[in-house]
PDB file of C-alpha atoms and ligand atoms in Angstrom:
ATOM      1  CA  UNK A  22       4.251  83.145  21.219  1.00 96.00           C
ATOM      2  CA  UNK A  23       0.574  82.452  19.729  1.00 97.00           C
ATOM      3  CA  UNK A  24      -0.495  79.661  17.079  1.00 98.00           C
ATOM      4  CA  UNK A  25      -3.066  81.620  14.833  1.00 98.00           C
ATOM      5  CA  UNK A  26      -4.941  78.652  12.501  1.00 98.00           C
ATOM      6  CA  UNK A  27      -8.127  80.867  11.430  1.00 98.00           C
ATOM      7  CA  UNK A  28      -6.951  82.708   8.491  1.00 99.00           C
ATOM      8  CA  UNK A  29      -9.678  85.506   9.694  1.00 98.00           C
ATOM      9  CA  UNK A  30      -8.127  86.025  12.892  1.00 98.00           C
ATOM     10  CA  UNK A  31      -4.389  86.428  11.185  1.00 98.00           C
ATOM     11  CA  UNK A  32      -5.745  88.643   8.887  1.00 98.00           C
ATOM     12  CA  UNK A  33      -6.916  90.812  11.408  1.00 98.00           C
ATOM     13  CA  UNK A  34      -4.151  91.033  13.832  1.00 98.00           C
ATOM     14  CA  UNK A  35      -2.110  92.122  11.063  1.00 98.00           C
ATOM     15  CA  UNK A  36      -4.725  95.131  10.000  1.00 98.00           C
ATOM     16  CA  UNK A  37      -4.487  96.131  13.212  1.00 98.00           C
ATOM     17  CA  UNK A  38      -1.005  95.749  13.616  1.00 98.00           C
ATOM     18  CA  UNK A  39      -0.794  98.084  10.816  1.00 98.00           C
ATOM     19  CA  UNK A  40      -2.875 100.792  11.505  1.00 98.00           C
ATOM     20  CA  UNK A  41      -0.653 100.894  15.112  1.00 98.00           C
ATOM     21  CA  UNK A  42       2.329 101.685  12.706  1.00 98.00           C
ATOM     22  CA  UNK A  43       4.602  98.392  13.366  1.00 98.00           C
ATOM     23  CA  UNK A  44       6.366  96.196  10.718  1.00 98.00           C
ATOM     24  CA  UNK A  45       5.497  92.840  10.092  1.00 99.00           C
ATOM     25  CA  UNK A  46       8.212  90.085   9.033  1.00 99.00           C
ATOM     26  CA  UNK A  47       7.100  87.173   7.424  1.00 99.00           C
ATOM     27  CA  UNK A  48       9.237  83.777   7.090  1.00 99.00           C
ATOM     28  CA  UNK A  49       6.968  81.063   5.219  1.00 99.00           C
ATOM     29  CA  UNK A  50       8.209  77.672   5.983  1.00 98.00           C
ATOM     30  CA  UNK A  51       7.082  74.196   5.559  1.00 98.00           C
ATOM     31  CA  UNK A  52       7.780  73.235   9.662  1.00 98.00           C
ATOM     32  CA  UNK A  53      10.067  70.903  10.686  1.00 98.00           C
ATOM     33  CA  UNK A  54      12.346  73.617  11.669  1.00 98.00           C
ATOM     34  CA  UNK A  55      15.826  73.519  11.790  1.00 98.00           C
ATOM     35  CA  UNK A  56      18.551  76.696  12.094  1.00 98.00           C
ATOM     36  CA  UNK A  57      18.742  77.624   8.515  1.00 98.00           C
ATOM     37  CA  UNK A  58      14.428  78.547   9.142  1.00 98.00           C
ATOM     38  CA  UNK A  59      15.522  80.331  12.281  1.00 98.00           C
ATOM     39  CA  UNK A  60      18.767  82.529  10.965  1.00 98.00           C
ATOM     40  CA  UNK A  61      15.696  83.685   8.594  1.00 98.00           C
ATOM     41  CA  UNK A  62      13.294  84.400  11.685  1.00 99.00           C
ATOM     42  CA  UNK A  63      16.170  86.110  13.776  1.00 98.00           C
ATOM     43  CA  UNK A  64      16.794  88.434  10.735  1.00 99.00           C
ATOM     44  CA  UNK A  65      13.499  88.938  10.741  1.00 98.00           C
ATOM     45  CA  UNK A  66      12.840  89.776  13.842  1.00 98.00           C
ATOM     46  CA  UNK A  67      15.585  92.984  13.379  1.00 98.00           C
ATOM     47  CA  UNK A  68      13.617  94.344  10.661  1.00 98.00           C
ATOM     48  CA  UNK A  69       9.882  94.171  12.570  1.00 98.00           C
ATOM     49  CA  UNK A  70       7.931  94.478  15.268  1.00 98.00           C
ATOM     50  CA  UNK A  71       5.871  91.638  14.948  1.00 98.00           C
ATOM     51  CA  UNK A  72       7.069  88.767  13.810  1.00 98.00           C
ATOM     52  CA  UNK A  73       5.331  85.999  11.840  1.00 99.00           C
ATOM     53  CA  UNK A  74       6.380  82.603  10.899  1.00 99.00           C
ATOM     54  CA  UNK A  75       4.177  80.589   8.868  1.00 98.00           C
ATOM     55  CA  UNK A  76       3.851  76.581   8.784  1.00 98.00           C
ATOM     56  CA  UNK A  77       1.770  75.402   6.456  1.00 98.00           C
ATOM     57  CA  UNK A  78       2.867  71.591   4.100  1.00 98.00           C
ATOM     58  CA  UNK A  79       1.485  73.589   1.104  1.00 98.00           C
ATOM     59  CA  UNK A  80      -0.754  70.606  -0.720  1.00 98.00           C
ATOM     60  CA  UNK A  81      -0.522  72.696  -4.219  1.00 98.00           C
ATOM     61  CA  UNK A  82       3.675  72.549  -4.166  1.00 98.00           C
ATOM     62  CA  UNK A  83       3.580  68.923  -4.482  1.00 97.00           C
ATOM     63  CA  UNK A  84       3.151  66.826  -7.563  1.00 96.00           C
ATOM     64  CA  UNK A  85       1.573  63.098  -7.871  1.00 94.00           C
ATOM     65  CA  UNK A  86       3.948  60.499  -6.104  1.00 94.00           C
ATOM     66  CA  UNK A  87       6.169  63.421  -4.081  1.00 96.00           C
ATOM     67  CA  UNK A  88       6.579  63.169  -0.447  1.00 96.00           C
ATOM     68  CA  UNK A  89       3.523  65.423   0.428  1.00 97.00           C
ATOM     69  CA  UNK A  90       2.311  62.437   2.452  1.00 96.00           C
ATOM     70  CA  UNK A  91       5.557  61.560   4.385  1.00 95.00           C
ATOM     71  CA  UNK A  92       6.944  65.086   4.613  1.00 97.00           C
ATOM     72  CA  UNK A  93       8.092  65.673   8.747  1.00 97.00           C
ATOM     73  CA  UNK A  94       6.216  67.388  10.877  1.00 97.00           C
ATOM     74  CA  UNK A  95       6.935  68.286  14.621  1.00 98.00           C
ATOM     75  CA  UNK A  96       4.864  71.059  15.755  1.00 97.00           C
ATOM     76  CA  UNK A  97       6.163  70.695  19.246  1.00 98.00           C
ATOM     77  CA  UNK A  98      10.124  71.256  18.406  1.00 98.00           C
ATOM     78  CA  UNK A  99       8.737  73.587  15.715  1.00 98.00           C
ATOM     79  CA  UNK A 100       7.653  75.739  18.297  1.00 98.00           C
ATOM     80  CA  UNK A 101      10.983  75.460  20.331  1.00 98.00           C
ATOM     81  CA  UNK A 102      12.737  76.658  17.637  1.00 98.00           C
ATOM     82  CA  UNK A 103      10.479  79.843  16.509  1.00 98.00           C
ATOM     83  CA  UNK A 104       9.739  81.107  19.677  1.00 98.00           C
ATOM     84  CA  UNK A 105      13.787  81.261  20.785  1.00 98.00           C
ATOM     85  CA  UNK A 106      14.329  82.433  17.355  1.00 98.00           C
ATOM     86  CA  UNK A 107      12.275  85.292  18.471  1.00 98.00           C
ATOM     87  CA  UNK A 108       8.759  84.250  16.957  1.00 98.00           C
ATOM     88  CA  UNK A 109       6.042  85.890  18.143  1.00 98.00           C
ATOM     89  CA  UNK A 110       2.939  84.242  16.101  1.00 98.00           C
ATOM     90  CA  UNK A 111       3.146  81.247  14.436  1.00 98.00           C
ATOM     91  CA  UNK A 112       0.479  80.962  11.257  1.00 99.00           C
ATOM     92  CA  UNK A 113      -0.489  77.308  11.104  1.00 98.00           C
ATOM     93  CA  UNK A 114      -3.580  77.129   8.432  1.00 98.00           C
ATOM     94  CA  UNK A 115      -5.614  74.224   7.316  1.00 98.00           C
ATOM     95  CA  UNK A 116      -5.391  73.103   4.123  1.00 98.00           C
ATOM     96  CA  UNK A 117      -9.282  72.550   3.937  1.00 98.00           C
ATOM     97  CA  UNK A 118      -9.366  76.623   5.194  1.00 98.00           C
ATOM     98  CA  UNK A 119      -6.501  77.600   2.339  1.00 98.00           C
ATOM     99  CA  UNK A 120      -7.921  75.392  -0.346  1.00 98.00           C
ATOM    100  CA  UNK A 121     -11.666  75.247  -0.065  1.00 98.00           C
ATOM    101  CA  UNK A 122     -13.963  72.971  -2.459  1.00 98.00           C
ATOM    102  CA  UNK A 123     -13.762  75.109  -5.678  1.00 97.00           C
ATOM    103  CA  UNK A 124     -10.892  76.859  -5.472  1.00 98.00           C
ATOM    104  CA  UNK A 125      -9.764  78.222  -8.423  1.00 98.00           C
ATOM    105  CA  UNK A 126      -6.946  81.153  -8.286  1.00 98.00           C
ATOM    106  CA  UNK A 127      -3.331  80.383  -9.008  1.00 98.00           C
ATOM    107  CA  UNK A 128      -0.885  82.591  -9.472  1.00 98.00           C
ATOM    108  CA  UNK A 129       2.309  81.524 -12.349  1.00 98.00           C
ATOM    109  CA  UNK A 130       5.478  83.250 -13.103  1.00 98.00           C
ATOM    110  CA  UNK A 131       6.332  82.042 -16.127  1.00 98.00           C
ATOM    111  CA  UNK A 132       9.950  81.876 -17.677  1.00 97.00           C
ATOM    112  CA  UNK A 133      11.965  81.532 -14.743  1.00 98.00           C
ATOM    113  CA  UNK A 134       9.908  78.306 -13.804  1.00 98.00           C
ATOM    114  CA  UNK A 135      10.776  76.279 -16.728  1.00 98.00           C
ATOM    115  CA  UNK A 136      13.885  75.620 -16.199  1.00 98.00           C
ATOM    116  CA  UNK A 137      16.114  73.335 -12.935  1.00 98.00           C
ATOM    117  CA  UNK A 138      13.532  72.394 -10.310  1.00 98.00           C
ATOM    118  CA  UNK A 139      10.534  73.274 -12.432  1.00 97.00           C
ATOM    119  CA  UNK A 140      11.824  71.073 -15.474  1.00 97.00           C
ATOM    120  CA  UNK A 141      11.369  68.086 -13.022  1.00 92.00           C
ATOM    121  CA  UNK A 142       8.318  69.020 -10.726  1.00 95.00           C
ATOM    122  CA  UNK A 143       6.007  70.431 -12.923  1.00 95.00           C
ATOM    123  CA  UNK A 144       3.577  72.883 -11.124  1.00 97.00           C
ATOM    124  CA  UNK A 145       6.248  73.246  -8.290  1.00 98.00           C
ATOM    125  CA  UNK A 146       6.165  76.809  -8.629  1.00 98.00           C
ATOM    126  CA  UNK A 147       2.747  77.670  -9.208  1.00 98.00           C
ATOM    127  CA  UNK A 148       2.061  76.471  -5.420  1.00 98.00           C
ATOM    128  CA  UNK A 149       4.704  78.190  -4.459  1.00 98.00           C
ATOM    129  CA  UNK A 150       3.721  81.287  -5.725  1.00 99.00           C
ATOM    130  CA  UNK A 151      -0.151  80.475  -5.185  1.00 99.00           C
ATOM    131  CA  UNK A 152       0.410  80.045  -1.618  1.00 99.00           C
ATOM    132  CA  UNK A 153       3.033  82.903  -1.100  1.00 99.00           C
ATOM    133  CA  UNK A 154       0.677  85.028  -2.826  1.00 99.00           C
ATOM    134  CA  UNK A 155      -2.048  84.165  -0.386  1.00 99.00           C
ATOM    135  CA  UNK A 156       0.248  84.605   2.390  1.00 99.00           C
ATOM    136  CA  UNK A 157       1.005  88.041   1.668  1.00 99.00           C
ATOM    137  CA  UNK A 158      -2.438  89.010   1.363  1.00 98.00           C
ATOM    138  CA  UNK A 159      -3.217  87.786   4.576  1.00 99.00           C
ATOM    139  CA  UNK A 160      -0.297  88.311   6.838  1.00 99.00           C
ATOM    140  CA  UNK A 161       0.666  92.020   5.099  1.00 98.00           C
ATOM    141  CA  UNK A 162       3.999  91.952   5.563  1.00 99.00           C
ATOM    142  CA  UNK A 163       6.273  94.782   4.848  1.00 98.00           C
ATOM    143  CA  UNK A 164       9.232  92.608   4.439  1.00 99.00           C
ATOM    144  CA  UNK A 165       9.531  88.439   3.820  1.00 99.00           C
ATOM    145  CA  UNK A 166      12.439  86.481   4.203  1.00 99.00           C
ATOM    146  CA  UNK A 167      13.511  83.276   1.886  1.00 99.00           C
ATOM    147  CA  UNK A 168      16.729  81.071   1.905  1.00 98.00           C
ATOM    148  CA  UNK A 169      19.142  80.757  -1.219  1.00 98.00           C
ATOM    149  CA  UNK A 170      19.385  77.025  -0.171  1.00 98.00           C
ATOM    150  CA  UNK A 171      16.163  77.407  -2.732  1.00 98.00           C
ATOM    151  CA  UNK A 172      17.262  79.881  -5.132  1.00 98.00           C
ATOM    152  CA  UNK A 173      15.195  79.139  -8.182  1.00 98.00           C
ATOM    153  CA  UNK A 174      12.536  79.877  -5.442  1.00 98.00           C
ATOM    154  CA  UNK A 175      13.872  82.814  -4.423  1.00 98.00           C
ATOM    155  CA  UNK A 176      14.285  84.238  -7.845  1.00 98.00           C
ATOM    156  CA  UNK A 177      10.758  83.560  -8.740  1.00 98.00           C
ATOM    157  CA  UNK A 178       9.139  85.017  -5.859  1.00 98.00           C
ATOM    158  CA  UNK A 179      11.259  88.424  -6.545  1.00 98.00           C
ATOM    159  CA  UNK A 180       9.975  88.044 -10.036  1.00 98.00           C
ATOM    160  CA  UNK A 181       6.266  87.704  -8.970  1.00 98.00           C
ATOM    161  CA  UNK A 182       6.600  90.953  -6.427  1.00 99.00           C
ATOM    162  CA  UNK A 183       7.967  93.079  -9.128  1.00 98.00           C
ATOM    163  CA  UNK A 184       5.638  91.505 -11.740  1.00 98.00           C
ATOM    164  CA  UNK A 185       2.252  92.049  -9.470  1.00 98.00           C
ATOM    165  CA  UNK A 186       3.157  95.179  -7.752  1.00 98.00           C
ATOM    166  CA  UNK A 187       3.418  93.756  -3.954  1.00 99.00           C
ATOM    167  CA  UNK A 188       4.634  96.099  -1.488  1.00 98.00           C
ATOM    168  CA  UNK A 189       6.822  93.560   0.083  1.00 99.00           C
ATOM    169  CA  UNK A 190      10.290  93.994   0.738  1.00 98.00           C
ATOM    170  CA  UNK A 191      11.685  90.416  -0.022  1.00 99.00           C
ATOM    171  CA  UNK A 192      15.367  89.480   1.557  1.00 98.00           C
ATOM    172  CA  UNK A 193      17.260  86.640   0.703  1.00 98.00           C
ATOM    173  CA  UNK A 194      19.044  84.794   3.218  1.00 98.00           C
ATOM    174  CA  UNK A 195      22.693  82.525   3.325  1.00 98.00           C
ATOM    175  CA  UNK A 196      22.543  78.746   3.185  1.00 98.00           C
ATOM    176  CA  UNK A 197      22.967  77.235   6.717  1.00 98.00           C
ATOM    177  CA  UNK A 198      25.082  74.163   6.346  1.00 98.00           C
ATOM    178  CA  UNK A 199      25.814  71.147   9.345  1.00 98.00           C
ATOM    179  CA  UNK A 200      29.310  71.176  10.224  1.00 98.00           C
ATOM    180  CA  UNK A 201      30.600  68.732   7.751  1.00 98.00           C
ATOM    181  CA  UNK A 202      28.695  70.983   4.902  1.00 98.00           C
ATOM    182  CA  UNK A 203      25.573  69.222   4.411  1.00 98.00           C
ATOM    183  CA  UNK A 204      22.873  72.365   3.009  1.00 98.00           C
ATOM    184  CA  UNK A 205      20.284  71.669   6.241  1.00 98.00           C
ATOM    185  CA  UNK A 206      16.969  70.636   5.070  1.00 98.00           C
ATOM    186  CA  UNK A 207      13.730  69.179   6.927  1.00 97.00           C
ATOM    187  CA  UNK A 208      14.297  66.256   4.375  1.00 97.00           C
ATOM    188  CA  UNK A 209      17.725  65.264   5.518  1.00 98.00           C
ATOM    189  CA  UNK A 210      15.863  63.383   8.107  1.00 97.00           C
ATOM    190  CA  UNK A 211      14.855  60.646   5.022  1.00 98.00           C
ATOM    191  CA  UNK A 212      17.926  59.817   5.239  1.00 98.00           C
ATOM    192  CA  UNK A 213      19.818  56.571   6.603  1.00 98.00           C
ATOM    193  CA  UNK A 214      23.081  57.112   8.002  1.00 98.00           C
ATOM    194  CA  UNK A 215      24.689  55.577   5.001  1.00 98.00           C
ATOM    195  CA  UNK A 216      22.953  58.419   2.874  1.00 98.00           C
ATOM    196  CA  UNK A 217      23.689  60.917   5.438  1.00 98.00           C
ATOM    197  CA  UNK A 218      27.590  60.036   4.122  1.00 98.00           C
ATOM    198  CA  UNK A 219      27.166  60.296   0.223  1.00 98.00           C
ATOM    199  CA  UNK A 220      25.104  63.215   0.630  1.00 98.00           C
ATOM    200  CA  UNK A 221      27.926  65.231   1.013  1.00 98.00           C
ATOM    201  CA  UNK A 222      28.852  64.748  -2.460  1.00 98.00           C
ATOM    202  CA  UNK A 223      26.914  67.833  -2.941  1.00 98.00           C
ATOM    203  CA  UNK A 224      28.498  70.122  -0.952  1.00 98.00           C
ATOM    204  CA  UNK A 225      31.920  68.386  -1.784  1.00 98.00           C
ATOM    205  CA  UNK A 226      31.113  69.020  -5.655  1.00 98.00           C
ATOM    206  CA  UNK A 227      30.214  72.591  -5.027  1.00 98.00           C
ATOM    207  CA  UNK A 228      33.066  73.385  -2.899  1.00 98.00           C
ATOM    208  CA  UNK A 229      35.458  71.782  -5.694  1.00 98.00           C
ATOM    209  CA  UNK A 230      33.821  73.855  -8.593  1.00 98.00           C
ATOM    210  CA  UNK A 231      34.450  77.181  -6.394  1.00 98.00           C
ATOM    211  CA  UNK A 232      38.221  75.746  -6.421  1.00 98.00           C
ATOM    212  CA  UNK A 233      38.499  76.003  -9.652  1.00 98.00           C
ATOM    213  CA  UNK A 234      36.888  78.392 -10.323  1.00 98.00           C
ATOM    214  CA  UNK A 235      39.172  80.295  -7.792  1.00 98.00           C
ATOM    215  CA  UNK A 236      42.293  79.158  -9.777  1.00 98.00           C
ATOM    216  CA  UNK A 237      41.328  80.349 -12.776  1.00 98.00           C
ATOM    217  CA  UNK A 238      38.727  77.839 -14.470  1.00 98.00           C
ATOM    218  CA  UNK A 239      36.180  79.652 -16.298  1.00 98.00           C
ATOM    219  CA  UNK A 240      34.977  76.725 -18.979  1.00 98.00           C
ATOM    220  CA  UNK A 241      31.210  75.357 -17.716  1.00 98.00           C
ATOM    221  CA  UNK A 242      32.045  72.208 -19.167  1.00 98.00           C
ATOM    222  CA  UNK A 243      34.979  71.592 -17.444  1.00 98.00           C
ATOM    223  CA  UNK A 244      33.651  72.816 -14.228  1.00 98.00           C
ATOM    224  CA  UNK A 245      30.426  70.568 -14.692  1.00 98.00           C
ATOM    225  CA  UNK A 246      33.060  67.690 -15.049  1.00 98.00           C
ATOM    226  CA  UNK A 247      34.645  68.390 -11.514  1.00 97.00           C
ATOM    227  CA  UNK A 248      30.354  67.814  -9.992  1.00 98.00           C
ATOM    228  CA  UNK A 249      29.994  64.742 -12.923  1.00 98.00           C
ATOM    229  CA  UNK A 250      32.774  62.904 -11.126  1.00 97.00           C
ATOM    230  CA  UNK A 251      32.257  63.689  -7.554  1.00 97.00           C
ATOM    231  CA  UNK A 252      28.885  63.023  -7.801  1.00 98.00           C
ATOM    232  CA  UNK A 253      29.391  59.105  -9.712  1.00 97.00           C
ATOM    233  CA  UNK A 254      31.891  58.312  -6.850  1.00 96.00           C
ATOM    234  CA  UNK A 255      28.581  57.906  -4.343  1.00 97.00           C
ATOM    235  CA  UNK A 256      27.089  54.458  -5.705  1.00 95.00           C
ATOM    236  CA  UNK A 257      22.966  55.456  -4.522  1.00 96.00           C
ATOM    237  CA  UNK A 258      23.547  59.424  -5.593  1.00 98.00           C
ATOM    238  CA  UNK A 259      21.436  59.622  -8.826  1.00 98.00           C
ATOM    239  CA  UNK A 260      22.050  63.752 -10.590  1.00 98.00           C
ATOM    240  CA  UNK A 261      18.131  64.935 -11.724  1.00 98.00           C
ATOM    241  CA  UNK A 262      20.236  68.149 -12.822  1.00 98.00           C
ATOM    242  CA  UNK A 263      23.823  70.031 -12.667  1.00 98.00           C
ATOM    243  CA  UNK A 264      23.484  73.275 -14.405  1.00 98.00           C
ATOM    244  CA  UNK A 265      25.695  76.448 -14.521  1.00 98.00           C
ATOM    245  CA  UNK A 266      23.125  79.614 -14.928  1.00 98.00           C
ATOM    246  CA  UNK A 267      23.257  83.566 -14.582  1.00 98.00           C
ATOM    247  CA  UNK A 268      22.503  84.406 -10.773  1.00 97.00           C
ATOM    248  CA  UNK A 269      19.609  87.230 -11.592  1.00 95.00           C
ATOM    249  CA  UNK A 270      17.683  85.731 -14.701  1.00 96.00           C
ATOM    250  CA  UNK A 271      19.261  81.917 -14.660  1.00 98.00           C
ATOM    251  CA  UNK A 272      19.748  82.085 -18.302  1.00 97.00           C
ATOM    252  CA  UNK A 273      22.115  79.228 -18.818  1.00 98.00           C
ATOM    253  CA  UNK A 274      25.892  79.910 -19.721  1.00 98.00           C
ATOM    254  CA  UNK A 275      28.596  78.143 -20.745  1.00 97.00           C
ATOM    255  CA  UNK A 276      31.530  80.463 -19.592  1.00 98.00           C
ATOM    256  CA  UNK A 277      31.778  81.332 -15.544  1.00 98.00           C
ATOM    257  CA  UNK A 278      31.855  84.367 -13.782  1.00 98.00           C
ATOM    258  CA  UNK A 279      31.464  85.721 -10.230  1.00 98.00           C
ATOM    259  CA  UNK A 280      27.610  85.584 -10.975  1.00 98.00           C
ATOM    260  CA  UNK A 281      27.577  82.423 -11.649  1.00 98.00           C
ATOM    261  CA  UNK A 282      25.312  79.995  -9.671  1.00 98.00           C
ATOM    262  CA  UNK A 283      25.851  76.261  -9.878  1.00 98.00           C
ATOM    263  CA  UNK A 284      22.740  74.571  -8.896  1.00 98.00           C
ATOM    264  CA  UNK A 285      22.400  71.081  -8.315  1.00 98.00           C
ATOM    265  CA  UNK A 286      19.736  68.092  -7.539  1.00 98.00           C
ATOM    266  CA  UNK A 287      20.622  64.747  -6.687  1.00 98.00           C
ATOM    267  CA  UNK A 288      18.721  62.081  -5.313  1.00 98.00           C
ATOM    268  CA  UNK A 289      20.232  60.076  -2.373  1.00 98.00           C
ATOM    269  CA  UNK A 290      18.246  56.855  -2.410  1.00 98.00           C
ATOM    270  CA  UNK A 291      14.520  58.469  -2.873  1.00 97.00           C
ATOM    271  CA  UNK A 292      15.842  61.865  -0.898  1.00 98.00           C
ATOM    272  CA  UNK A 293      16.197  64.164  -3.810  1.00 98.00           C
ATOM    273  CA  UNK A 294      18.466  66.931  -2.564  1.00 98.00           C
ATOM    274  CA  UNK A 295      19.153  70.588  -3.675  1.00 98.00           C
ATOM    275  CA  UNK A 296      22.247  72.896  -3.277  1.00 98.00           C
ATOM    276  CA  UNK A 297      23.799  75.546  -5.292  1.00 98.00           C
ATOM    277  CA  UNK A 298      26.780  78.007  -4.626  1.00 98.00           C
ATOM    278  CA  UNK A 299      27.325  81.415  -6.489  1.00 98.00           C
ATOM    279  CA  UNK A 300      30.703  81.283  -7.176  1.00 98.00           C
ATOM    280  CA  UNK A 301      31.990  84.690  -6.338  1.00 97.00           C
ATOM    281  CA  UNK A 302      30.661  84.493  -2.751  1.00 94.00           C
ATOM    282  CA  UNK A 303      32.914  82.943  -0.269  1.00 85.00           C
TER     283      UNK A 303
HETATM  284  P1  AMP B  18      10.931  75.004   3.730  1.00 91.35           P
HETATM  285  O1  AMP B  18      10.355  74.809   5.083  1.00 91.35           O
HETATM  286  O2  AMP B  18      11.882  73.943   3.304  1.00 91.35           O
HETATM  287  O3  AMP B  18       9.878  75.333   2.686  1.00 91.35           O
HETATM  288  O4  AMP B  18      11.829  76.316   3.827  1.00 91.35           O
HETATM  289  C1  AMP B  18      11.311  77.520   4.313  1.00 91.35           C
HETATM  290  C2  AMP B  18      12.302  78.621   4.062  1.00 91.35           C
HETATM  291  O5  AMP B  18      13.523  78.320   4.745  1.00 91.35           O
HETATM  292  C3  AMP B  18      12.661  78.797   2.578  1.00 91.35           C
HETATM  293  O6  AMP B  18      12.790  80.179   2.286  1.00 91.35           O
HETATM  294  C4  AMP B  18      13.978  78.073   2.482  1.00 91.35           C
HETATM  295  O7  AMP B  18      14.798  78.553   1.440  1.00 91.35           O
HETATM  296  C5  AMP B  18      14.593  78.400   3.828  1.00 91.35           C
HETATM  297  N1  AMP B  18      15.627  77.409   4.157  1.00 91.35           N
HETATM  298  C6  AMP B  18      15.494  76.062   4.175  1.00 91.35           C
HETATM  299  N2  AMP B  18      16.688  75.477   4.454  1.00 91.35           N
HETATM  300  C7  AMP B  18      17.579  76.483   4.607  1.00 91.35           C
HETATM  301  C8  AMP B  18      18.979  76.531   4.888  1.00 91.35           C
HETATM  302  N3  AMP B  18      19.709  75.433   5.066  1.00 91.35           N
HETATM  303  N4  AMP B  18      19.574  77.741   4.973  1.00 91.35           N
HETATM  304  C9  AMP B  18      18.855  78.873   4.778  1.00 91.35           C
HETATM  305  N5  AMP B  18      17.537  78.899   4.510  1.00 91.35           N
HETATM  306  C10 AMP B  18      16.901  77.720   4.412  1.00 91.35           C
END
């Protein structure tokens, strides 16, 4: 497995990977990799020949006082993990090569940014999709793979492919949980053992909606009561949102159906959390 930090030299192992005729896979991450990254990179590596994961802490996703700073990295266990998940270049850019004095180009999907994550971090999205976008362009990938542990994310970047006409094949992947239920994320490791406990009361609150849900309940309200009260047993969980929202187009709704995805952040302590379950899947 290669690290690849010129953006030059990625771009042109990929041409030429092209004109040989193989597929290329791309799985953006942030690093600190853990096995819901590397069920993405083994799918990928079914649907390519050459596989690409890239790390890169994208500056431009992160607003004023957010964890860009602090965020986790480990490039030596990141490199564990992609090249037994069957990595075979890892794209590590520098910011100062992806973001040079005067940049100037964003890309912004509009509509389906307004609402959960983007309600809270404004411009969120727009580095997302900025740095996605750039991604694409250099690594060429006929098919990219995201996790529905971010589905808001995941939505937007199949609106942005359809919108601008990219010739990538995007896949969305399960939610890996821990054992106990916890959604993995790199930013579980913020938190103290303590936290590690009440963050469960997301999982817990999603797992009781799809109960009900099961039996019969199709009022929002009273389903949003079931994550309310689950939520306000865990003393440091703080909600930033709860919302009940149409899987494809997350319009909001008030009655359920198998469609339905119930999206959630919380903050444990300063660790703001995201989950969400749609609840016809199992
Ligand atoms: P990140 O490094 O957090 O930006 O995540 C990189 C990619 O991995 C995104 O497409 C995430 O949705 C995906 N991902 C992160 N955590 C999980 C998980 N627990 N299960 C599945 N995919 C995940």
């Amino acid at each position: 497995m290669k690290i690849i930090q010129c953006i030059d030299e990625m771009q042109s192992i990929a041409q030429t990977a092209r004109v040989n005729g193989k597929r290329i896979a791309l799985v953006p991450t942030m690093g600190y990799l853990h096995q819901g990254h590397a069920s993405l990179m083994v799918e990928g590596q079914k649907r390519a020949d050459l596989l690409v994961a890239s790390i890169f802490v994208n500056p431009t996703q992160f607003g004023v006082g957010e964890d860009f700073d602090s965020y986790p990295r480990d490039m030596e266990n990141d490199m564990r993990v992609a090249e037994s998940a069957g990595v075979d270049l890892i794209f590590a850019p520098r910011a100062a090569d992806m973001y040079p004095v005067d940049y100037q180009t964003y890309v912004n999907v509009e509509k389906l940014t307004l609402p959960l994550c983007g309600a809270n971090r404004p411009g969120h999205f727009r580095g997302v999709t900025t740095v996605v976008a750039k991604f694409f362009n250099i690594v060429s990938p006929h098919v990219a793979l995201f996790g529905q542990k971010d589905y808001q994310q995941l939505a937007v970047i199949r609106q942005m492919v359809a919108d601008l006409n990219m010739p990538v094949e995007v896949i969305g992947m399960p939610i890996v949980r821990e054992a106990d239920g916890l959604a993995m994320s790199s930013r579980n490791s913020y938190l103290s053992p303590a936290e590690r406990v009440s963050a469960l009361c997301l999982s817990n609150s999603l797992n009781a909606v799809r109960t009900a849900f099961c039996k019969g309940e199709r009022s929002v309200a009273a389903l949003k009561n079931l994550v309310l009260d689950t939520i306000s047993k865990e003393r440091c969980a703080a909600i930033d949102y709860v919302e009940f929202r149409h899987g494809l187009n997350l319009a909001a709704v008030d009655t359920a159906d198998e469609q339905t995805v119930v999206a959630l952040a919380v903050k444990i302590g300063k660790t703001r959390l995201i989950d969400n379950r749609v609840l016809g899947e199992e």
